[in-house]
Amino acid sequence: MKNKATKFFALSTALLLFTAYANAAGSSSAPFAKEKLYSTTSLVVDTGSKDFGSSSANQIVDAMKFGWNLGNTLDAFSGGDPANGWAGRNASLGNNTETCWGQPKTTQAMIAGIKAKGFSAIRIPISWHDHIDSKYTVSPNWMARAKEIVDWAIAEGLYVIINVHHDNITPSTCTANGHKGYSPASSCLNESKRYLYNVWCQIASAFNNGYDERLVFETINEPRLPGDKHEWNWEASCSACKDAAKCVNELNQLCLEAIRESGGNNAKRLVMVPAYVASPGAALASAFKMPKDSAGSGRLALSVHMYTPYNFAMEDPGSSTFTDAHKADLDYWFGQLNAKFVKKGIPVVIGEMGATNKNNDDERKAWFEYYLGKVKTYKMAAFLWDNGNWKVPASGSFNELFGYYNRSAQSWHFTNPDLVEAAINARN
């Protein structure tokens, strides 16, 4: 996420988007056929060899404990609007998209600093649409850069998650063949499948036998309907939501199949899957289904994002005091996820969490300790979202202040009290 609280575009476009659904190209009326359309001459092939351990999904997630997100970095893209097929985007920046959202170029020292702080894992969000041609061929330079950073993290002994991140478009912009993105809408389902199948086949080729169980795949990030009034929230009575939930189920299934079909270590690698917009509420709904896995049981995890409770963790200005009511809110969601998933053998990974800076360090420390205590109780894993923005501006806005790590100096903000250390200790 770059800015979850501020919508990508005005919600007033929602009705226009809905009227375009029925006419959008890439209709799901014809059956989808798996085709590898990308250029094999540019394919990055993993030639490594590592033994794959016997740890179950539950054991891997429990070992991840508390992780950190390399946010606004490999997930960044060079402008454009997903509402209109990335119209208005800048010329391709190549690998320089890594720094186009204001974060420094990632270095091995930065990754070492994550390990030194006490984190057990790192999530590396990756967007692909800025690095792909009309035949869905991923730039080998971009793939090589992703591998370089992953390799640094693996060398540090961290668990690593990689995914398909900011590639979500609106169904009204979906065109047959070669479109740069996917949408969880029936009108765009076949094109979305073509995009994701081809991207995941290439990721699975580049990351396979050279990586043991410490590398984890996440199918898609926050699959949603940009511009719709339910873009960021699930509602069971919403017809567009129900259609999106069905499509998310199918997209998760296809991504998993692309991964498993690559064989080798990927035939048994842990794969995380989200519900609509990675919402806990959507995951708990009857419309969400975990995919069928050829690897058998114990190789999948649920992916959710929980900036909870919203009015404390994200809302601007919201509440800056962590209250008993907030604790009860956390109790509810953790309890529900535990009952439906963890108790049934499906571990839960909170891929993004955090509390925006409201000049309330003591209250945030209490929140971190309570939140990560719950994560430990249910043997889940949680990943701190870090977008590099931490200081409250002169305007007094608390919007999106999820920066914790000074990547250039390998030092940490909010050391008195030490918010991150408190969270790490609570999960450990």
Short mmCIF file of C-alpha atoms in Angstrom, two decimals, residues 61-355:
data_model
loop_
_atom_site.label_atom_id
_atom_site.label_comp_id
_atom_site.label_asym_id
_atom_site.label_seq_id
_atom_site.Cartn_x
_atom_site.Cartn_y
_atom_site.Cartn_z
CA VAL A 61 4.64 -19.04 10.43
CA ASP A 62 5.39 -19.47 14.12
CA ALA A 63 9.11 -19.13 13.36
CA MET A 64 8.54 -15.89 11.39
CA LYS A 65 7.35 -14.21 14.60
CA PHE A 66 7.64 -10.47 13.82
CA GLY A 67 8.78 -9.15 10.46
CA TRP A 68 9.33 -5.86 8.65
CA ASN A 69 8.06 -4.57 5.28
CA LEU A 70 10.42 -3.01 2.74
CA GLY A 71 7.59 -0.62 1.91
CA ASN A 72 7.39 1.94 -0.90
CA THR A 73 10.43 0.41 -2.60
CA LEU A 74 10.14 -2.51 -5.03
CA ASP A 75 6.39 -1.96 -4.87
CA ALA A 76 6.74 1.63 -6.16
CA PHE A 77 5.78 2.51 -9.73
CA SER A 78 6.35 5.54 -11.93
CA GLY A 79 3.00 7.27 -11.77
CA GLY A 80 -0.26 6.67 -13.58
CA ASP A 81 -3.73 5.79 -12.41
CA PRO A 82 -5.05 2.22 -12.15
CA ALA A 83 -8.52 3.67 -12.84
CA ASN A 84 -7.66 4.33 -16.47
CA GLY A 85 -5.14 1.71 -17.40
CA TRP A 86 -2.16 3.59 -15.94
CA ALA A 87 -2.86 6.60 -18.19
CA GLY A 88 -0.72 9.54 -17.19
CA ARG A 89 2.14 7.35 -16.08
CA ASN A 90 5.67 8.55 -16.51
CA ALA A 91 8.06 6.97 -18.94
CA SER A 92 9.47 3.75 -17.63
CA LEU A 93 12.17 4.34 -15.06
CA GLY A 94 13.48 0.81 -15.26
CA ASN A 95 15.03 -0.33 -12.00
CA ASN A 96 14.97 3.28 -10.78
CA THR A 97 11.33 2.82 -9.80
CA GLU A 98 12.84 1.45 -6.58
CA THR A 99 13.52 5.00 -5.39
CA CYS A 100 10.71 6.93 -7.14
CA TRP A 101 8.54 7.04 -4.00
CA GLY A 102 11.26 8.69 -1.94
CA GLN A 103 12.99 5.74 -0.33
CA PRO A 104 16.73 5.13 -0.74
CA LYS A 105 18.08 2.31 -2.85
CA THR A 106 18.12 -0.86 -0.80
CA THR A 107 21.51 -2.05 0.37
CA GLN A 108 22.83 -5.17 2.04
CA ALA A 109 23.59 -3.06 5.12
CA MET A 110 19.92 -2.09 5.43
CA ILE A 111 18.89 -5.74 5.45
CA ALA A 112 21.60 -6.54 7.99
CA GLY A 113 20.15 -3.77 10.18
CA ILE A 114 16.76 -5.49 10.15
CA LYS A 115 18.32 -8.71 11.37
CA ALA A 116 20.44 -6.91 13.97
CA LYS A 117 17.35 -5.25 15.45
CA GLY A 118 15.85 -8.67 16.14
CA PHE A 119 13.35 -9.17 13.32
CA SER A 120 12.88 -12.75 12.17
CA ALA A 121 11.47 -12.06 8.73
CA ILE A 122 11.06 -9.51 5.95
CA ARG A 123 8.25 -8.96 3.47
CA ILE A 124 9.44 -7.56 0.15
CA PRO A 125 6.41 -6.19 -1.75
CA ILE A 126 7.05 -6.19 -5.51
CA SER A 127 5.04 -4.51 -8.27
CA TRP A 128 5.56 -5.87 -11.77
CA HIS A 129 3.43 -3.85 -14.22
CA ASP A 130 6.11 -1.16 -14.70
CA HIS A 131 8.56 -3.87 -15.78
CA ILE A 132 6.53 -5.98 -18.17
CA ASP A 133 5.91 -5.83 -21.92
CA SER A 134 2.78 -6.49 -23.97
CA LYS A 135 3.56 -10.22 -23.96
CA TYR A 136 3.75 -10.25 -20.16
CA THR A 137 7.54 -10.66 -20.24
CA VAL A 138 9.12 -9.40 -17.02
CA SER A 139 12.33 -7.39 -17.39
CA PRO A 140 15.23 -9.68 -16.46
CA ASN A 141 16.94 -6.68 -14.85
CA TRP A 142 13.97 -6.20 -12.52
CA MET A 143 13.85 -9.89 -11.68
CA ALA A 144 17.58 -9.89 -11.01
CA ARG A 145 17.22 -6.92 -8.64
CA ALA A 146 14.47 -8.69 -6.74
CA LYS A 147 16.65 -11.78 -6.44
CA GLU A 148 19.58 -9.72 -5.19
CA ILE A 149 17.60 -8.26 -2.30
CA VAL A 150 15.97 -11.60 -1.48
CA ASP A 151 19.41 -13.23 -1.43
CA TRP A 152 20.70 -10.63 1.03
CA ALA A 153 17.80 -11.36 3.34
CA ILE A 154 18.20 -15.14 3.07
CA ALA A 155 21.93 -14.76 3.82
CA GLU A 156 20.96 -12.96 7.04
CA GLY A 157 18.85 -15.96 8.08
CA LEU A 158 15.54 -14.12 7.64
CA TYR A 159 12.33 -15.61 6.37
CA VAL A 160 11.31 -13.75 3.20
CA ILE A 161 7.92 -13.08 1.60
CA ILE A 162 7.60 -11.88 -2.01
CA ASN A 163 4.37 -11.16 -3.86
CA VAL A 164 2.49 -9.40 -6.67
CA HIS A 165 1.76 -6.03 -5.04
CA HIS A 166 0.47 -2.84 -6.78
CA ASP A 167 -0.81 -4.49 -9.97
CA ASN A 168 -4.53 -4.08 -9.22
CA ILE A 169 -6.52 -2.17 -11.89
CA THR A 170 -10.20 -1.31 -12.35
CA PRO A 171 -12.29 -3.69 -14.47
CA SER A 172 -13.41 -0.82 -16.71
CA THR A 173 -9.83 -0.48 -18.01
CA CYS A 174 -9.32 -4.17 -18.67
CA THR A 175 -8.45 -5.01 -22.27
CA ALA A 176 -7.82 -8.38 -23.83
CA ASN A 177 -4.21 -9.53 -24.01
CA GLY A 178 -1.24 -7.62 -22.74
CA HIS A 179 -2.90 -5.44 -20.15
CA LYS A 180 -0.67 -4.52 -17.25
CA GLY A 181 -2.59 -5.67 -14.23
CA TYR A 182 -5.48 -7.68 -12.84
CA SER A 183 -8.91 -7.02 -11.35
CA PRO A 184 -11.10 -9.25 -9.16
CA ALA A 185 -14.17 -8.72 -11.34
CA SER A 186 -15.89 -11.24 -13.62
CA SER A 187 -15.75 -8.86 -16.58
CA CYS A 188 -11.95 -8.86 -16.36
CA LEU A 189 -11.35 -12.34 -15.04
CA ASN A 190 -9.76 -14.00 -18.06
CA GLU A 191 -7.35 -11.13 -18.70
CA SER A 192 -6.53 -11.02 -14.99
CA LYS A 193 -5.76 -14.72 -15.11
CA ARG A 194 -3.52 -14.27 -18.16
CA TYR A 195 -1.60 -11.54 -16.40
CA LEU A 196 -1.15 -13.32 -13.08
CA TYR A 197 -0.45 -16.73 -14.58
CA ASN A 198 2.33 -15.36 -16.78
CA VAL A 199 3.84 -13.24 -14.00
CA TRP A 200 3.78 -16.07 -11.46
CA CYS A 201 5.27 -18.57 -13.92
CA GLN A 202 8.23 -16.22 -14.32
CA ILE A 203 8.59 -15.57 -10.58
CA ALA A 204 8.47 -19.32 -9.93
CA SER A 205 11.18 -19.88 -12.54
CA ALA A 206 13.49 -17.31 -10.93
CA PHE A 207 12.85 -18.47 -7.35
CA ASN A 208 12.79 -22.23 -6.97
CA ASN A 209 15.41 -24.83 -6.08
CA GLY A 210 17.91 -22.23 -4.94
CA TYR A 211 15.63 -21.30 -2.02
CA ASP A 212 14.56 -23.45 0.89
CA GLU A 213 11.47 -23.07 3.07
CA ARG A 214 12.60 -19.63 4.31
CA LEU A 215 11.26 -18.14 1.07
CA VAL A 216 7.47 -17.74 1.08
CA PHE A 217 5.19 -16.65 -1.77
CA GLU A 218 2.09 -14.44 -1.40
CA THR A 219 -0.24 -14.64 -4.39
CA ILE A 220 -1.64 -11.07 -4.54
CA ASN A 221 -1.79 -7.99 -2.32
CA GLU A 222 -5.10 -6.42 -1.23
CA PRO A 223 -7.13 -7.53 -4.28
CA ARG A 224 -9.93 -4.97 -4.61
CA LEU A 225 -12.05 -2.76 -6.87
CA PRO A 226 -10.30 0.64 -7.09
CA GLY A 227 -12.76 3.52 -7.04
CA ASP A 228 -15.69 1.48 -5.79
CA LYS A 229 -17.30 2.55 -2.52
CA HIS A 230 -16.29 -0.84 -1.14
CA GLU A 231 -12.70 -0.57 -2.34
CA TRP A 232 -11.33 -0.79 1.18
CA ASN A 233 -14.06 -2.65 3.03
CA TRP A 234 -16.00 -5.88 2.69
CA GLU A 235 -19.78 -5.96 2.90
CA ALA A 236 -21.58 -9.29 2.55
CA SER A 237 -24.70 -7.72 1.02
CA CYS A 238 -22.73 -5.91 -1.71
CA SER A 239 -23.13 -7.60 -5.11
CA ALA A 240 -19.81 -6.26 -6.42
CA CYS A 241 -18.10 -7.57 -3.27
CA LYS A 242 -19.59 -11.02 -3.73
CA ASP A 243 -18.46 -11.11 -7.35
CA ALA A 244 -15.00 -9.91 -6.30
CA ALA A 245 -14.80 -12.61 -3.62
CA LYS A 246 -15.55 -15.29 -6.21
CA CYS A 247 -12.88 -13.87 -8.50
CA VAL A 248 -10.31 -13.62 -5.70
CA ASN A 249 -10.87 -17.31 -4.98
CA GLU A 250 -10.22 -18.16 -8.63
CA LEU A 251 -7.16 -15.91 -8.88
CA ASN A 252 -5.64 -17.38 -5.72
CA GLN A 253 -6.21 -20.86 -7.11
CA LEU A 254 -4.56 -20.02 -10.44
CA CYS A 255 -1.53 -18.35 -8.83
CA LEU A 256 -1.07 -21.39 -6.61
CA GLU A 257 -1.27 -23.70 -9.61
CA ALA A 258 1.35 -21.67 -11.50
CA ILE A 259 3.66 -21.98 -8.49
CA ARG A 260 3.12 -25.71 -7.99
CA GLU A 261 3.47 -26.48 -11.71
CA SER A 262 7.04 -25.15 -11.64
CA GLY A 263 7.98 -28.18 -9.56
CA GLY A 264 11.11 -28.50 -7.47
CA ASN A 265 11.00 -26.72 -4.14
CA ASN A 266 7.99 -24.73 -5.31
CA ALA A 267 5.91 -27.91 -5.31
CA LYS A 268 5.88 -27.67 -1.51
CA ARG A 269 6.72 -24.03 -0.74
CA LEU A 270 4.51 -22.15 1.74
CA VAL A 271 2.05 -19.92 -0.14
CA MET A 272 -0.01 -17.15 1.46
CA VAL A 273 -3.42 -16.20 0.05
CA PRO A 274 -5.67 -13.22 0.88
CA ALA A 275 -9.40 -12.62 0.79
CA TYR A 276 -10.89 -9.45 -0.75
CA VAL A 277 -8.63 -6.45 0.10
CA ALA A 278 -6.82 -8.78 2.58
CA SER A 279 -9.62 -7.94 5.01
CA PRO A 280 -10.12 -10.15 8.07
CA GLY A 281 -13.87 -9.63 7.67
CA ALA A 282 -13.75 -10.88 4.08
CA ALA A 283 -11.65 -13.86 5.13
CA LEU A 284 -14.23 -14.77 7.76
CA ALA A 285 -17.10 -14.52 5.26
CA SER A 286 -18.55 -17.68 3.73
CA ALA A 287 -17.72 -16.35 0.25
CA PHE A 288 -13.98 -16.82 0.83
CA LYS A 289 -12.47 -20.21 0.08
CA MET A 290 -8.91 -21.37 0.55
CA PRO A 291 -7.57 -22.85 -2.70
CA LYS A 292 -7.16 -26.57 -3.31
CA ASP A 293 -3.49 -27.45 -3.05
CA SER A 294 -1.77 -30.24 -4.95
CA ALA A 295 0.89 -30.21 -2.23
CA GLY A 296 -1.67 -31.54 0.23
CA SER A 297 -2.42 -30.03 3.62
CA GLY A 298 -0.09 -27.85 5.63
CA ARG A 299 1.44 -25.74 2.84
CA LEU A 300 -0.91 -22.72 2.83
CA ALA A 301 -1.44 -19.71 5.10
CA LEU A 302 -4.07 -16.98 5.23
CA SER A 303 -2.80 -13.46 4.53
CA VAL A 304 -4.59 -10.53 6.23
CA HIS A 305 -3.82 -6.87 6.89
CA MET A 306 -4.86 -5.49 10.28
CA TYR A 307 -4.41 -1.81 11.05
CA THR A 308 -6.68 -2.42 14.01
CA PRO A 309 -8.49 -0.68 15.62
CA TYR A 310 -8.72 1.71 12.69
CA ASN A 311 -9.40 4.89 14.68
CA PHE A 312 -6.22 4.34 16.72
CA ALA A 313 -3.91 2.72 14.19
CA MET A 314 -4.70 4.62 10.99
CA GLU A 315 -7.45 7.25 11.19
CA ASP A 316 -6.41 10.91 11.03
CA PRO A 317 -6.95 12.35 13.56
CA GLY A 318 -8.85 9.48 15.14
CA SER A 319 -7.89 8.45 18.66
CA SER A 320 -4.38 8.79 20.06
CA THR A 321 -5.13 6.88 23.28
CA PHE A 322 -5.09 3.07 23.43
CA THR A 323 -8.17 2.09 25.41
CA ASP A 324 -9.85 -1.03 26.81
CA ALA A 325 -12.36 -0.77 23.97
CA HIS A 326 -9.47 -1.01 21.51
CA LYS A 327 -8.22 -4.10 23.32
CA ALA A 328 -11.67 -5.65 23.01
CA ASP A 329 -11.64 -4.93 19.27
CA LEU A 330 -8.32 -6.74 18.91
CA ASP A 331 -9.56 -9.60 21.09
CA TYR A 332 -12.52 -10.07 18.76
CA TRP A 333 -10.60 -10.20 15.48
CA PHE A 334 -7.78 -12.38 16.77
CA GLY A 335 -10.32 -14.73 18.34
CA GLN A 336 -12.34 -15.02 15.15
CA LEU A 337 -9.29 -15.68 12.96
CA ASN A 338 -8.03 -18.25 15.43
CA ALA A 339 -11.37 -20.08 15.49
CA LYS A 340 -11.87 -20.24 11.72
CA PHE A 341 -8.30 -20.75 10.53
CA VAL A 342 -5.60 -21.46 13.12
CA LYS A 343 -7.59 -24.10 14.99
CA LYS A 344 -8.27 -25.81 11.66
CA GLY A 345 -4.60 -25.99 10.73
CA ILE A 346 -4.36 -22.86 8.58
CA PRO A 347 -1.87 -20.38 10.08
CA VAL A 348 -2.44 -16.65 9.78
CA VAL A 349 0.15 -14.12 8.59
CA ILE A 350 -0.64 -10.44 9.22
CA GLY A 351 1.27 -9.12 6.26
CA GLU A 352 0.79 -5.46 7.19
CA MET A 353 0.17 -3.78 10.54
CA GLY A 354 1.28 -0.68 12.39
CA ALA A 355 0.06 2.46 14.11
#
